[in-house]
mmCIF file of C-alpha atoms in Angstrom:
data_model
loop_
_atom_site.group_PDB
_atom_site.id
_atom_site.type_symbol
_atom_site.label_atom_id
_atom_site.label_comp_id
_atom_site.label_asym_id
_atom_site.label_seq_id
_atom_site.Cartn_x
_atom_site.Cartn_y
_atom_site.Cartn_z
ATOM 1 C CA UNK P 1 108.055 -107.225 0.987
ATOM 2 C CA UNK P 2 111.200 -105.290 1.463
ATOM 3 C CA UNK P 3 113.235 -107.167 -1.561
ATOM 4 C CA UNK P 4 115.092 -109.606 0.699
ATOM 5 C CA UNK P 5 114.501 -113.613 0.745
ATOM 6 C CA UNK P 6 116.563 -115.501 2.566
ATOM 7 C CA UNK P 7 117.259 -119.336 2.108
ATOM 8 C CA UNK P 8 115.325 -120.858 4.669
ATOM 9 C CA UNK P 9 112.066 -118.819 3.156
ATOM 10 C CA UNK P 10 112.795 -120.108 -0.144
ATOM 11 C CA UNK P 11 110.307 -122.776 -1.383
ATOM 12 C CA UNK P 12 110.300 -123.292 -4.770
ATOM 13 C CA UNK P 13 111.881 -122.651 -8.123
ATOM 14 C CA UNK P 14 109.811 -122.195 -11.694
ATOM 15 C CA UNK P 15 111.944 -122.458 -14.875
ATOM 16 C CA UNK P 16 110.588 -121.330 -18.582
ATOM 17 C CA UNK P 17 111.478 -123.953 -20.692
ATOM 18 C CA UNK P 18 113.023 -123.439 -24.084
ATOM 19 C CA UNK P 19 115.876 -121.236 -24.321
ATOM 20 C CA UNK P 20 116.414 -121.542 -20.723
ATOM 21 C CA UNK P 21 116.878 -125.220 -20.386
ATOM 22 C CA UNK P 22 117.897 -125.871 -23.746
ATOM 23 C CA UNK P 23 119.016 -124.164 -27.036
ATOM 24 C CA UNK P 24 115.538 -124.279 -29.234
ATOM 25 C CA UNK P 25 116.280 -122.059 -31.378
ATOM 26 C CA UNK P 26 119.190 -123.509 -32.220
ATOM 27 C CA UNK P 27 117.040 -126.413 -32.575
ATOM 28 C CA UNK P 28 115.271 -124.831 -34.655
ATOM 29 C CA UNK P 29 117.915 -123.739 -36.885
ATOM 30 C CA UNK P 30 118.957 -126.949 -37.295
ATOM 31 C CA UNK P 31 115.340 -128.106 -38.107
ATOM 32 C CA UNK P 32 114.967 -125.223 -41.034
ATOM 33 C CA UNK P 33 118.052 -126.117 -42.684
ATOM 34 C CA UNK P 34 117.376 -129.559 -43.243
ATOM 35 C CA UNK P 35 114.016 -128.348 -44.867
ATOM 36 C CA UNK P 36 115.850 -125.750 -46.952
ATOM 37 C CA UNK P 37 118.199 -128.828 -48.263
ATOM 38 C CA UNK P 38 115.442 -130.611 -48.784
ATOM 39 C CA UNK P 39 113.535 -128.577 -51.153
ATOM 40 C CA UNK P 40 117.117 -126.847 -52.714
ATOM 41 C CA UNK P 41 115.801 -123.301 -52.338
ATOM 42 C CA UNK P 42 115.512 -120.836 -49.662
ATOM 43 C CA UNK P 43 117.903 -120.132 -46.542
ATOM 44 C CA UNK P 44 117.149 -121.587 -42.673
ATOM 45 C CA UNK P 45 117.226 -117.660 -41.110
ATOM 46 C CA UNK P 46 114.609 -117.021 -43.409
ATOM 47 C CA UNK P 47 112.329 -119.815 -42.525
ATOM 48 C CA UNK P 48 112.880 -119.215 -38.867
ATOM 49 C CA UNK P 49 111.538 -115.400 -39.489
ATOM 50 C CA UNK P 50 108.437 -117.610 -40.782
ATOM 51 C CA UNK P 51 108.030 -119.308 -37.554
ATOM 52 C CA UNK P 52 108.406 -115.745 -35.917
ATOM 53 C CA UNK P 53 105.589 -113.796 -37.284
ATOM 54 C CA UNK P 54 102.380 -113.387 -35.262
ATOM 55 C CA UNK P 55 100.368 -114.623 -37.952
ATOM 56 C CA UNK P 56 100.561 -118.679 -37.224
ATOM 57 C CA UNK P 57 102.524 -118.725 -33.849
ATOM 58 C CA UNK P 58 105.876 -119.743 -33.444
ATOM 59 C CA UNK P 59 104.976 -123.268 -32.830
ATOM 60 C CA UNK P 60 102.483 -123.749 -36.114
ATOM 61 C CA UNK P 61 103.438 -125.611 -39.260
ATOM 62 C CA UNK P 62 101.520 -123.614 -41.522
ATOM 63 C CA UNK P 63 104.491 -121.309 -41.032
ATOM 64 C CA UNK P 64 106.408 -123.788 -43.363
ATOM 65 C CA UNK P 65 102.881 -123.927 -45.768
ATOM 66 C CA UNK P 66 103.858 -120.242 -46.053
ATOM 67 C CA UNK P 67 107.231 -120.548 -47.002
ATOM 68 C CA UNK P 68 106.573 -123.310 -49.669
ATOM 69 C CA UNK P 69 104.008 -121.471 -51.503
ATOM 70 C CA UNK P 70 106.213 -118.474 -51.348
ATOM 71 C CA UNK P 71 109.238 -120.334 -53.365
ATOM 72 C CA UNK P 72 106.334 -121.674 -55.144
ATOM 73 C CA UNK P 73 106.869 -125.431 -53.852
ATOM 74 C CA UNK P 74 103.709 -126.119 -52.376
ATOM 75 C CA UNK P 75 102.017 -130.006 -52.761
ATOM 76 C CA UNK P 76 100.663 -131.543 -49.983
ATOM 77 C CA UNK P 77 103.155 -134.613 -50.335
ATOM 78 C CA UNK P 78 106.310 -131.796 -49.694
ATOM 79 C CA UNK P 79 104.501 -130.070 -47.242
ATOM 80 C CA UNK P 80 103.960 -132.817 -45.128
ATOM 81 C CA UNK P 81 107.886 -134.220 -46.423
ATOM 82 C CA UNK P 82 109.292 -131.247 -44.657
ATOM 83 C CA UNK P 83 106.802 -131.123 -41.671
ATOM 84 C CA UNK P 84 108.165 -134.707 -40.318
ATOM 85 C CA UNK P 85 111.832 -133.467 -41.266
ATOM 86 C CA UNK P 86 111.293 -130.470 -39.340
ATOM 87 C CA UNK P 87 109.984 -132.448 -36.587
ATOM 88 C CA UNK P 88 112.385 -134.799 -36.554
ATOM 89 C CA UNK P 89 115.462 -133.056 -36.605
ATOM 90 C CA UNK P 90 114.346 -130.684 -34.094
ATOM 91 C CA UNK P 91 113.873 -132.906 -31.086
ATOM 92 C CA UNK P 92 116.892 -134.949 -32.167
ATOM 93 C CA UNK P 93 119.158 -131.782 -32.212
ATOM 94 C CA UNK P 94 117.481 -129.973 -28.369
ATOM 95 C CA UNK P 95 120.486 -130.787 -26.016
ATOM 96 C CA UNK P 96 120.637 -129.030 -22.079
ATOM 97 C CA UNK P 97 122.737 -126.328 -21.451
ATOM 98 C CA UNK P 98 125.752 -127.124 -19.616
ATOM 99 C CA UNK P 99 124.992 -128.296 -15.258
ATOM 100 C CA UNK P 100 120.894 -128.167 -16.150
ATOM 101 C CA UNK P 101 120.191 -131.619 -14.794
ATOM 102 C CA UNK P 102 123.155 -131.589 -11.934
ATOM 103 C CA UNK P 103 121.549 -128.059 -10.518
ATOM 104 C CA UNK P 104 118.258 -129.419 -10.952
ATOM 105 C CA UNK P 105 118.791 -132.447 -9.285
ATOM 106 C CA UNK P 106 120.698 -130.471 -6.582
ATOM 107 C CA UNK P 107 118.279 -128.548 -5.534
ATOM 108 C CA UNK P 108 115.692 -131.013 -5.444
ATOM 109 C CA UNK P 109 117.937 -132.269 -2.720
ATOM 110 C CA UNK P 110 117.481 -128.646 -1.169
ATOM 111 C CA UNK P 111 113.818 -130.101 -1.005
ATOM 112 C CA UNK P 112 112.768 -127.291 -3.258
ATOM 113 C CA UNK P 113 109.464 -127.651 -5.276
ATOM 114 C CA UNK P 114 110.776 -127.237 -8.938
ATOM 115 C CA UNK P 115 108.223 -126.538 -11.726
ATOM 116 C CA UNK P 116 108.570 -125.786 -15.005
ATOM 117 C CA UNK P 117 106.327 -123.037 -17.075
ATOM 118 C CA UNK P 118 105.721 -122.981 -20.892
ATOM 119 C CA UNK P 119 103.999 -121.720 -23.234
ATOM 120 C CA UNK P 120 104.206 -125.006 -25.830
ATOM 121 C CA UNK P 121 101.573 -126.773 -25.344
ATOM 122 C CA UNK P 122 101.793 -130.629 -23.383
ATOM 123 C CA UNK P 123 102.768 -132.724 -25.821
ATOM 124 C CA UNK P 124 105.397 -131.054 -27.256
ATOM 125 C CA UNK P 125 107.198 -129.828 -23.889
ATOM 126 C CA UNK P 126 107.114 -133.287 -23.003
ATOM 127 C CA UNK P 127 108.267 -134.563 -26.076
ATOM 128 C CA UNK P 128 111.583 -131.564 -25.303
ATOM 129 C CA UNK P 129 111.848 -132.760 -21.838
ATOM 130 C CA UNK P 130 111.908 -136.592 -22.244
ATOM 131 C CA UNK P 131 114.666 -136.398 -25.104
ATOM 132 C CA UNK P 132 117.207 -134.143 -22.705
ATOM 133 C CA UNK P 133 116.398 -136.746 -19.918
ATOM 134 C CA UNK P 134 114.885 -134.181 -17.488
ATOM 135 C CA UNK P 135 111.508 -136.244 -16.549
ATOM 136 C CA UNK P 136 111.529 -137.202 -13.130
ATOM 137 C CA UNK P 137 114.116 -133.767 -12.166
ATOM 138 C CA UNK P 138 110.421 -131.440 -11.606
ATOM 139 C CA UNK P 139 107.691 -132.132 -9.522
ATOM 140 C CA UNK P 140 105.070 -130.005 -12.317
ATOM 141 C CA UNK P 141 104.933 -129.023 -15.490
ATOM 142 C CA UNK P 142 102.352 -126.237 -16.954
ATOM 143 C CA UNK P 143 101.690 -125.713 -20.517
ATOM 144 C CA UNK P 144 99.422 -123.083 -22.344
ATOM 145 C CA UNK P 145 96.689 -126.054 -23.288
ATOM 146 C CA UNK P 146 96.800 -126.230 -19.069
ATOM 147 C CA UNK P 147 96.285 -122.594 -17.553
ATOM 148 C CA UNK P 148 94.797 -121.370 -20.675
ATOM 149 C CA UNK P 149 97.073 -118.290 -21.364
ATOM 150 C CA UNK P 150 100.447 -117.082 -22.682
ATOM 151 C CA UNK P 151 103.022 -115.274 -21.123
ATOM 152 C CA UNK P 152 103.267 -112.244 -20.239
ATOM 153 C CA UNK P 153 99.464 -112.530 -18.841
ATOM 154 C CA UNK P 154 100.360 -112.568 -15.400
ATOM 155 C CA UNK P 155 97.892 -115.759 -15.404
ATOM 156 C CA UNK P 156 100.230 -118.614 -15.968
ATOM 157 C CA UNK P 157 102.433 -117.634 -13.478
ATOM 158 C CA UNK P 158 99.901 -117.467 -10.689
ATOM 159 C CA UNK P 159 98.364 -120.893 -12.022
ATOM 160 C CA UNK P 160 101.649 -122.438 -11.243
ATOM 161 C CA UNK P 161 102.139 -120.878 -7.884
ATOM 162 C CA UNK P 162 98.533 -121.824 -7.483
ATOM 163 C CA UNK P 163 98.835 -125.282 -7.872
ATOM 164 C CA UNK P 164 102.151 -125.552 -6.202
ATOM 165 C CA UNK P 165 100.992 -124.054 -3.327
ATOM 166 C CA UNK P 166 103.657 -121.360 -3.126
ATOM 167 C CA UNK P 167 103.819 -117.321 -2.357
ATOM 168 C CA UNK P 168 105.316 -115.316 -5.117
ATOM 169 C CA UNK P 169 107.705 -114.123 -2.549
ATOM 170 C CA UNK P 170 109.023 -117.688 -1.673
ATOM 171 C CA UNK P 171 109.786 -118.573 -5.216
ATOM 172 C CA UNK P 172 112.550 -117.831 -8.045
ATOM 173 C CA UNK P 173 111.187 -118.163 -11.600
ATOM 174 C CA UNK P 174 114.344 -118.068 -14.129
ATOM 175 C CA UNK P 175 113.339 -117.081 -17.870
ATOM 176 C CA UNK P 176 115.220 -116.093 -20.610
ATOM 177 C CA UNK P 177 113.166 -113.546 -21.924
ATOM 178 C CA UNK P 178 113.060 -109.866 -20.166
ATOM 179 C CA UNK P 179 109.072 -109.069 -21.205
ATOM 180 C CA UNK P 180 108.022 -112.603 -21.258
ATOM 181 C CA UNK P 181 109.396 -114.267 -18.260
ATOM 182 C CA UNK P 182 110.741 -111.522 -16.131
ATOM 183 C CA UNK P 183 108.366 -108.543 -16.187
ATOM 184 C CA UNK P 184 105.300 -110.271 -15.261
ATOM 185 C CA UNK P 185 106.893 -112.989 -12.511
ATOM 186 C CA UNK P 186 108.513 -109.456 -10.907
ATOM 187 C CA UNK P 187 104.890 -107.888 -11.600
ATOM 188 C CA UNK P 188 103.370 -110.117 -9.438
ATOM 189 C CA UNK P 189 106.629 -110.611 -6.485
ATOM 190 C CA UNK P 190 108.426 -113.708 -7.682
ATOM 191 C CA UNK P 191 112.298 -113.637 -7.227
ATOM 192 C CA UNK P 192 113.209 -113.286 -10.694
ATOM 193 C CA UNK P 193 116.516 -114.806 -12.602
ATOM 194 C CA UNK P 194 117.450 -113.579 -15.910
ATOM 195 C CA UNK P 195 119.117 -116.521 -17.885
ATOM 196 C CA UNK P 196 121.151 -114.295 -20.328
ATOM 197 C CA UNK P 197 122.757 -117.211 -21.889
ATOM 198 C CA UNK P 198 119.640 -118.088 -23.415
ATOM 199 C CA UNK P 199 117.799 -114.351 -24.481
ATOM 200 C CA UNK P 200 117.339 -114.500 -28.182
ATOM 201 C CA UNK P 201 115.211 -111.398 -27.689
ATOM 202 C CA UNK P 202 114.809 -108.372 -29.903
ATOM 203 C CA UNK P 203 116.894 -105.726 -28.454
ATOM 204 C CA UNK P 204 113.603 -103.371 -28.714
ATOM 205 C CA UNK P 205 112.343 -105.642 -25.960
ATOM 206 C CA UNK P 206 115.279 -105.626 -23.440
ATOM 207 C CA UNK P 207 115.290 -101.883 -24.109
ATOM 208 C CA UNK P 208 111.587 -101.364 -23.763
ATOM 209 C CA UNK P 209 111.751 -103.546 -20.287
ATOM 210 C CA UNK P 210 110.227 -101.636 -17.237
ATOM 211 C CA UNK P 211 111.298 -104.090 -14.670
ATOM 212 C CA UNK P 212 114.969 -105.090 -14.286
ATOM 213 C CA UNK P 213 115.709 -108.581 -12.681
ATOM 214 C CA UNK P 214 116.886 -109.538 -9.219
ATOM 215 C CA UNK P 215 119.895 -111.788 -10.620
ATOM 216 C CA UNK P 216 121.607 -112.237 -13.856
ATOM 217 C CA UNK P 217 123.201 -115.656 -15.049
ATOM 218 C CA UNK P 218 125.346 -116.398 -17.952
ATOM 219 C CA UNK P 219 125.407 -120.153 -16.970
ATOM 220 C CA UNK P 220 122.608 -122.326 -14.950
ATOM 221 C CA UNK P 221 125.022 -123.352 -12.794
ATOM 222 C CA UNK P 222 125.541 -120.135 -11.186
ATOM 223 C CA UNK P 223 121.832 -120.486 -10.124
ATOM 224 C CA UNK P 224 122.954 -122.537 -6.800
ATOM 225 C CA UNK P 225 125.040 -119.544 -5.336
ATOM 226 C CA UNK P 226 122.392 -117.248 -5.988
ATOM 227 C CA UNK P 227 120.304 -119.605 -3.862
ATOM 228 C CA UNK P 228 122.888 -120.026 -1.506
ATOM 229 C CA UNK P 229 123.480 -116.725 -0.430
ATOM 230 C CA UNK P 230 120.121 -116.416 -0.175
ATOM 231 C CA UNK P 231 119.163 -112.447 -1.285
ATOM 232 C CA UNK P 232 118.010 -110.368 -4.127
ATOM 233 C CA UNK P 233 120.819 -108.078 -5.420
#
């Protein structure tokens, strides 16, 4: 490919999910304060770091196991008390970014295929997606209990194209995350989108990123000119 795709070759758009849709970490802020209020000890930041060690996943809450038996806490009854608060307040808080379900709608009226990849696993994207109103606005959804790996394995990204039926070079993926979403989609010739508004990233990954992306947006909205002119930068 010579780094060019013009309109009429475009096919489909694949969004990550959280952080590029919504604000979930902010969600998740929101969640680990309420917990830290709960049990009057502690600070949300420092329950989020929990949630972002390798040890559990960022998803798991034993992460929250960890931080009760670290402030010494622990019972089964609080454990489980702060695992529905944390739940709860979560999915109640996840909100879209500003113009997510306009553009999406839009350019389903492009007659675009529009899927979305993740690395949560079904039931809790859908959970995400049916509280900010987005079911019915994507023709597919693919989580990591479906294609069986985690970003940045280059497989999820091929499983959706896959099972779309789309070319890497016909499609845009837009991801928030330079070594997650944007190395391997480039890796393997998807237009790629950076949504900057939404890169919680260390800086030791932006800085360690080998591939730069095609477009840059610091609003989703601005993903319909990029479409509309029709060309990589």
């Amino acid at each position: 490919m010579d780094g060019t795709i013009m309109t009429g070759e475009l096919k489909g758009v694949i969004f990550d999910m959280d952080n590029t849709l919504f604000d979930f970490i902010e969600a998740k802020i929101t969640a680990c304060t309420a917990i830290v209020e709960f049990i009057g000890k502690g600070e949300a930041h420092e329950l989020l770091s929990y949630f972002r060690r390798k040890k559990y996943g960022f998803e798991d809450l034993e992460n929250i196991s960890d931080y009760l038996i670290e402030y010494d806490m622990y019972s089964e009854q609080m454990f489980n008390d702060c695992c529905a608060i944390y739940e709860r307040e979560k999915i109640s808080t996840i909100e879209l970014y500003p113009g997510v379900k306009d553009t999406m709608l839009d350019l389903k009226e492009m007659e675009l295929s529009i899927g979305i990849l993740t690395d949560a696993d079904k039931n809790n994207a859908s959970k995400r997606l049916r509280k900010v109103g987005l079911c019915g606005c994507f023709d597919s959804l693919f989580t990591y209990d479906m294609t069986g790996h985690k970003k940045p394995s280059h497989e999820p990204f091929t499983y959706a194209l896959d099972s779309m039926g789309l070319k890497a070079y016909e499609t845009l993926y837009v991801g928030d995350s330079l070594r997650r979403d944007i190395i391997p989609s480039k890796q393997i010739g998807m237009v790629t989108v950076h949504a900057l508004y939404g890169d919680y990233s260390h800086p030791d990954d932006n800085v360690q990123a080998m591939e730069r992306p095609d477009h840059t947006i610091n609003a989703f909205r601005e993903l319909l000119t990029i479409i509309q002119n029709g060309n990589r930068s």
